[in-house]
Short mmCIF file of C-alpha atoms and ligand atoms in Angstrom, two decimals:
data_model
loop_
_atom_site.label_atom_id
_atom_site.label_comp_id
_atom_site.label_asym_id
_atom_site.label_seq_id
_atom_site.Cartn_x
_atom_site.Cartn_y
_atom_site.Cartn_z
CA MET A 1 16.68 -34.87 24.52
CA ARG A 2 17.82 -34.77 20.93
CA LEU A 3 21.57 -34.96 20.47
CA ARG A 4 23.20 -33.54 17.40
CA ASN A 5 23.02 -35.87 14.46
CA ILE A 6 25.63 -38.59 14.92
CA PRO A 7 26.93 -39.83 11.55
CA GLY A 8 26.16 -43.52 11.15
CA ALA A 9 23.80 -43.70 14.16
CA ARG A 10 20.77 -44.52 12.03
CA GLU A 11 22.49 -47.41 10.27
CA ALA A 12 24.09 -48.69 13.50
CA VAL A 13 20.78 -48.74 15.38
CA ALA A 14 18.96 -50.34 12.44
CA ALA A 15 21.54 -53.15 12.21
CA ASP A 16 21.88 -53.81 15.95
CA PRO A 17 20.27 -57.08 17.09
CA ARG A 18 19.53 -55.55 20.52
CA CYS A 19 17.17 -53.11 18.78
CA ILE A 20 13.91 -54.50 17.49
CA SER A 21 13.41 -53.05 14.01
CA SER A 22 9.90 -54.47 13.39
CA PRO A 23 8.28 -54.45 16.84
CA GLU A 24 4.84 -55.19 15.38
CA ILE A 25 5.93 -58.79 14.82
CA CYS A 26 6.63 -59.07 18.57
CA LYS A 27 3.02 -58.26 19.49
CA GLY A 28 1.78 -61.11 21.68
CA LYS A 29 5.16 -62.82 21.33
CA TRP A 30 7.46 -61.05 23.76
CA SER A 31 7.88 -64.30 25.70
CA GLU A 32 9.35 -65.79 22.51
CA VAL A 33 11.60 -62.77 21.98
CA PHE A 34 13.04 -63.15 25.49
CA GLY A 35 12.80 -66.94 25.58
CA ASN A 36 10.88 -66.96 28.88
CA SER A 37 7.54 -65.85 30.31
CA ASN A 38 8.95 -63.40 32.85
CA PRO A 39 7.11 -60.09 33.33
CA VAL A 40 7.75 -57.38 30.73
CA ARG A 41 8.35 -53.78 31.75
CA VAL A 42 8.66 -50.87 29.38
CA GLU A 43 10.39 -47.49 29.66
CA VAL A 44 9.00 -44.93 27.25
CA GLY A 45 11.54 -42.21 26.45
CA MET A 46 14.61 -44.11 27.68
CA GLY A 47 17.07 -41.46 26.46
CA LYS A 48 20.63 -42.77 26.76
CA GLY A 49 19.36 -45.80 28.67
CA ARG A 50 21.01 -45.50 32.06
CA PHE A 51 17.83 -46.41 33.97
CA ILE A 52 16.69 -49.31 31.80
CA ILE A 53 20.17 -50.85 31.58
CA ASP A 54 20.63 -50.61 35.36
CA MET A 55 17.15 -52.09 35.91
CA ALA A 56 17.90 -54.99 33.57
CA LEU A 57 21.10 -55.72 35.49
CA LYS A 58 19.39 -55.41 38.87
CA TYR A 59 16.40 -57.60 37.97
CA PRO A 60 17.56 -60.42 35.68
CA ASP A 61 14.20 -62.23 36.09
CA ILE A 62 12.24 -59.33 34.59
CA ASN A 63 12.32 -58.41 30.90
CA PHE A 64 12.81 -54.77 29.92
CA VAL A 65 11.98 -52.91 26.71
CA GLY A 66 13.30 -49.38 26.24
CA ILE A 67 11.61 -47.10 23.71
CA GLU A 68 13.32 -44.00 22.32
CA MET A 69 12.46 -41.81 19.38
CA TYR A 70 15.96 -40.74 18.30
CA GLU A 71 18.85 -42.87 17.08
CA SER A 72 21.31 -40.16 18.11
CA VAL A 73 20.23 -40.74 21.73
CA MET A 74 19.70 -44.50 21.66
CA ILE A 75 23.17 -45.10 20.24
CA LYS A 76 24.58 -43.90 23.57
CA GLY A 77 22.78 -46.75 25.32
CA LEU A 78 24.14 -49.24 22.81
CA GLN A 79 27.65 -47.86 23.30
CA ARG A 80 27.29 -48.32 27.05
CA LEU A 81 26.22 -51.93 26.51
CA ASP A 82 29.21 -52.45 24.20
CA LYS A 83 31.53 -51.64 27.10
CA MET A 84 30.01 -54.36 29.27
CA GLU A 85 31.56 -57.82 29.48
CA SER A 86 28.28 -59.64 28.91
CA GLN A 87 24.99 -58.42 27.53
CA PRO A 88 21.83 -58.53 29.66
CA ALA A 89 19.61 -61.11 27.93
CA ASN A 90 16.51 -59.43 29.40
CA LEU A 91 16.82 -56.12 27.54
CA ARG A 92 15.69 -54.89 24.11
CA PHE A 93 15.32 -51.43 22.57
CA ILE A 94 12.78 -50.03 20.12
CA ARG A 95 13.74 -46.87 18.21
CA MET A 96 10.35 -45.38 17.38
CA ASN A 97 7.69 -42.94 18.49
CA ALA A 98 5.70 -44.54 21.32
CA GLU A 99 2.47 -43.29 19.73
CA GLU A 100 2.49 -46.66 17.99
CA ILE A 101 2.95 -48.71 21.19
CA GLY A 102 -0.40 -50.47 20.81
CA GLN A 103 0.91 -52.12 17.64
CA TRP A 104 3.87 -53.67 19.49
CA PHE A 105 2.27 -55.17 22.61
CA GLU A 106 -0.78 -57.40 23.01
CA GLU A 107 -3.45 -56.54 25.56
CA GLY A 108 -2.10 -56.99 29.07
CA GLU A 109 1.35 -57.97 27.84
CA ALA A 110 3.24 -55.46 30.02
CA ASP A 111 3.09 -55.24 33.78
CA ARG A 112 4.70 -51.85 34.27
CA ILE A 113 5.50 -48.71 32.28
CA TYR A 114 8.13 -46.21 33.36
CA LEU A 115 7.98 -42.57 32.28
CA ASN A 116 11.16 -40.85 33.44
CA PHE A 117 11.74 -37.13 32.99
CA SER A 118 9.48 -36.97 29.97
CA ASP A 119 9.76 -34.03 27.61
CA PRO A 120 7.49 -31.33 29.11
CA TRP A 121 6.15 -29.85 25.86
CA PRO A 122 5.31 -26.56 27.66
CA LYS A 123 3.09 -25.07 24.94
CA ALA A 124 -0.60 -25.84 25.52
CA ARG A 125 -1.08 -26.75 21.87
CA HIS A 126 1.47 -29.55 22.32
CA ALA A 127 -0.16 -31.06 25.43
CA ARG A 128 -1.17 -34.18 23.51
CA ARG A 129 2.51 -34.99 22.97
CA ARG A 130 3.15 -35.24 26.72
CA LEU A 131 3.52 -38.90 27.66
CA GLU A 132 1.32 -38.31 30.75
CA SER A 133 -1.55 -36.84 28.69
CA ARG A 134 -4.90 -38.62 28.51
CA GLU A 135 -4.13 -39.39 24.87
CA PHE A 136 -0.98 -41.31 25.80
CA LEU A 137 -2.63 -42.90 28.87
CA ALA A 138 -5.29 -44.25 26.49
CA ARG A 139 -2.51 -45.84 24.40
CA PHE A 140 -0.83 -47.33 27.47
CA ALA A 141 -4.01 -48.70 29.12
CA PRO A 142 -4.65 -51.72 26.84
CA ILE A 143 -1.09 -53.06 26.90
CA LEU A 144 -0.93 -53.11 30.72
CA LYS A 145 -2.25 -55.97 32.83
CA SER A 146 -5.31 -55.04 34.91
CA ASP A 147 -3.14 -54.53 38.01
CA GLY A 148 -0.25 -53.04 36.01
CA VAL A 149 1.08 -49.62 36.94
CA ILE A 150 2.72 -46.57 35.44
CA GLU A 151 5.56 -45.00 37.41
CA PHE A 152 6.38 -41.40 36.48
CA LYS A 153 9.28 -39.28 37.76
CA THR A 154 10.14 -35.69 36.88
CA ASP A 155 11.70 -32.54 38.26
CA ASN A 156 9.21 -30.39 36.33
CA MET A 157 6.45 -29.15 38.65
CA ASP A 158 4.19 -27.91 35.86
CA LEU A 159 4.39 -31.25 34.07
CA PHE A 160 3.72 -33.09 37.34
CA ASP A 161 0.65 -30.93 38.07
CA PHE A 162 -0.61 -31.54 34.54
CA ALA A 163 -0.01 -35.28 34.91
CA LEU A 164 -1.99 -35.42 38.18
CA GLU A 165 -4.90 -33.59 36.56
CA GLU A 166 -5.02 -36.15 33.76
CA VAL A 167 -5.19 -39.24 36.00
CA GLU A 168 -8.89 -39.43 36.85
CA PRO A 169 -10.39 -38.05 33.61
CA ALA A 170 -8.30 -40.60 31.73
CA GLY A 171 -9.77 -43.47 33.81
CA TRP A 172 -6.81 -44.13 36.11
CA GLN A 173 -6.35 -43.97 39.87
CA LEU A 174 -3.52 -42.55 41.90
CA LEU A 175 -1.72 -45.07 44.13
CA PHE A 176 1.18 -42.93 45.30
CA GLN A 177 2.56 -39.45 44.90
CA THR A 178 5.39 -37.42 46.35
CA ARG A 179 6.77 -33.99 45.63
CA ASP A 180 10.13 -34.85 47.14
CA LEU A 181 11.05 -38.43 46.30
CA HIS A 182 14.60 -38.18 47.53
CA SER A 183 13.42 -37.29 51.07
CA ASP A 184 11.12 -40.32 51.20
CA ALA A 185 13.26 -43.13 52.61
CA GLU A 186 10.64 -45.82 51.95
CA ALA A 187 10.10 -44.80 48.30
CA MET A 188 13.85 -44.47 47.77
CA LYS A 189 14.58 -48.05 48.89
CA ASP A 190 14.21 -49.47 45.39
CA ASN A 191 14.83 -46.27 43.46
CA VAL A 192 17.07 -46.59 40.41
CA MET A 193 18.33 -43.22 39.22
CA THR A 194 17.89 -42.04 35.68
CA GLU A 195 20.43 -39.86 33.95
CA TYR A 196 18.24 -36.76 34.27
CA GLU A 197 17.36 -37.58 37.87
CA SER A 198 21.02 -37.73 38.76
CA LYS A 199 21.69 -34.42 37.02
CA PHE A 200 18.73 -32.48 38.41
CA SER A 201 18.78 -33.85 41.94
CA ALA A 202 22.48 -32.89 42.16
CA LYS A 203 21.37 -29.31 41.45
CA GLY A 204 18.99 -29.51 44.41
CA ASN A 205 15.79 -29.83 42.36
CA PRO A 206 13.05 -31.85 44.12
CA ILE A 207 12.00 -34.98 42.25
CA TYR A 208 8.29 -35.63 41.83
CA LYS A 209 6.85 -39.11 41.42
CA TYR A 210 3.50 -40.76 40.96
CA ILE A 211 2.34 -44.35 40.57
CA ILE A 212 -1.04 -44.92 38.90
CA LYS A 213 -3.12 -47.92 37.86
CA LYS A 214 -6.21 -48.31 35.74
CA ALA A 215 -9.42 -47.59 37.66
CA LEU A 216 -11.68 -50.64 37.99
C1 LIG B 1 14.23 -35.64 28.75
S1 LIG B 1 14.70 -37.18 28.11
C2 LIG B 1 14.80 -38.24 29.56
C3 LIG B 1 15.64 -39.44 29.33
C4 LIG B 1 15.65 -40.49 30.46
N1 LIG B 1 14.34 -41.10 30.61
C5 LIG B 1 16.13 -39.94 31.76
O1 LIG B 1 15.33 -39.80 32.69
O2 LIG B 1 17.33 -39.64 31.87
C6 LIG B 1 13.18 -37.74 27.35
C7 LIG B 1 13.41 -38.71 26.22
O3 LIG B 1 12.15 -39.20 25.77
C8 LIG B 1 12.17 -39.33 24.37
N2 LIG B 1 10.77 -39.28 23.90
C9 LIG B 1 9.91 -38.25 24.05
N3 LIG B 1 8.73 -38.53 23.49
C10 LIG B 1 8.84 -39.79 22.98
C11 LIG B 1 7.95 -40.65 22.27
N4 LIG B 1 6.71 -40.24 21.95
N5 LIG B 1 8.39 -41.86 21.89
C12 LIG B 1 9.66 -42.26 22.17
N6 LIG B 1 10.55 -41.49 22.85
C13 LIG B 1 10.15 -40.27 23.25
C14 LIG B 1 13.01 -38.16 23.91
O4 LIG B 1 13.56 -38.34 22.61
C15 LIG B 1 14.09 -38.09 25.00
O5 LIG B 1 15.23 -38.83 24.65
#
């Protein structure tokens, strides 16, 4: 998702205290950033932030970090927060390409990573840009605790098939998968909808999900 350039978005995001402008100085220090040692969960590709904001509100004892490449998209999340009476203290944003994620988190500093409706990058030559590729899984592995998991949701069957094929060669193991999340009452119990999930499930598209952890 890349919205049209929004005048002033770059400056607004850069100046906003809810957005971490130098995440490398947070490496190993996220407990100081949040002022507690609660678990830290990360959404890579948060878009306009519906999921991560709703998660932060639902789970005040968990810290959430949303990563998004484009200011023009992230500003929408900030505008949503502006409309709220009080700000969730357990939420921060990083406006950067997640390729650099290893520079922002110490080994084992995160306990969960969410990948929601990631860009599919359909051309084979762009496969390395897919967040579920072995290249990205190798970036995510060190920052997750040993029992930490990645949760991935999409409505794109080709991307889901690709993601499943990457799991084992990348050194991960599959804990759960479904090709119709919204028909799985147990899996839906704690489901928090993302913006894309809401849009695509309303059209009748099945939602695919996996949960993976690092193989021992
Ligand atoms: C299709 S949108 C989905 C947004 C949201 N997660 C949802 O489910 O509604 C994917 C988002 O991921 C962002 N993104 C893709 N690759 C990224 C990367 N390497 N680093 C940070 N953000 C990325 C895109 O800019 C886009 O806003």
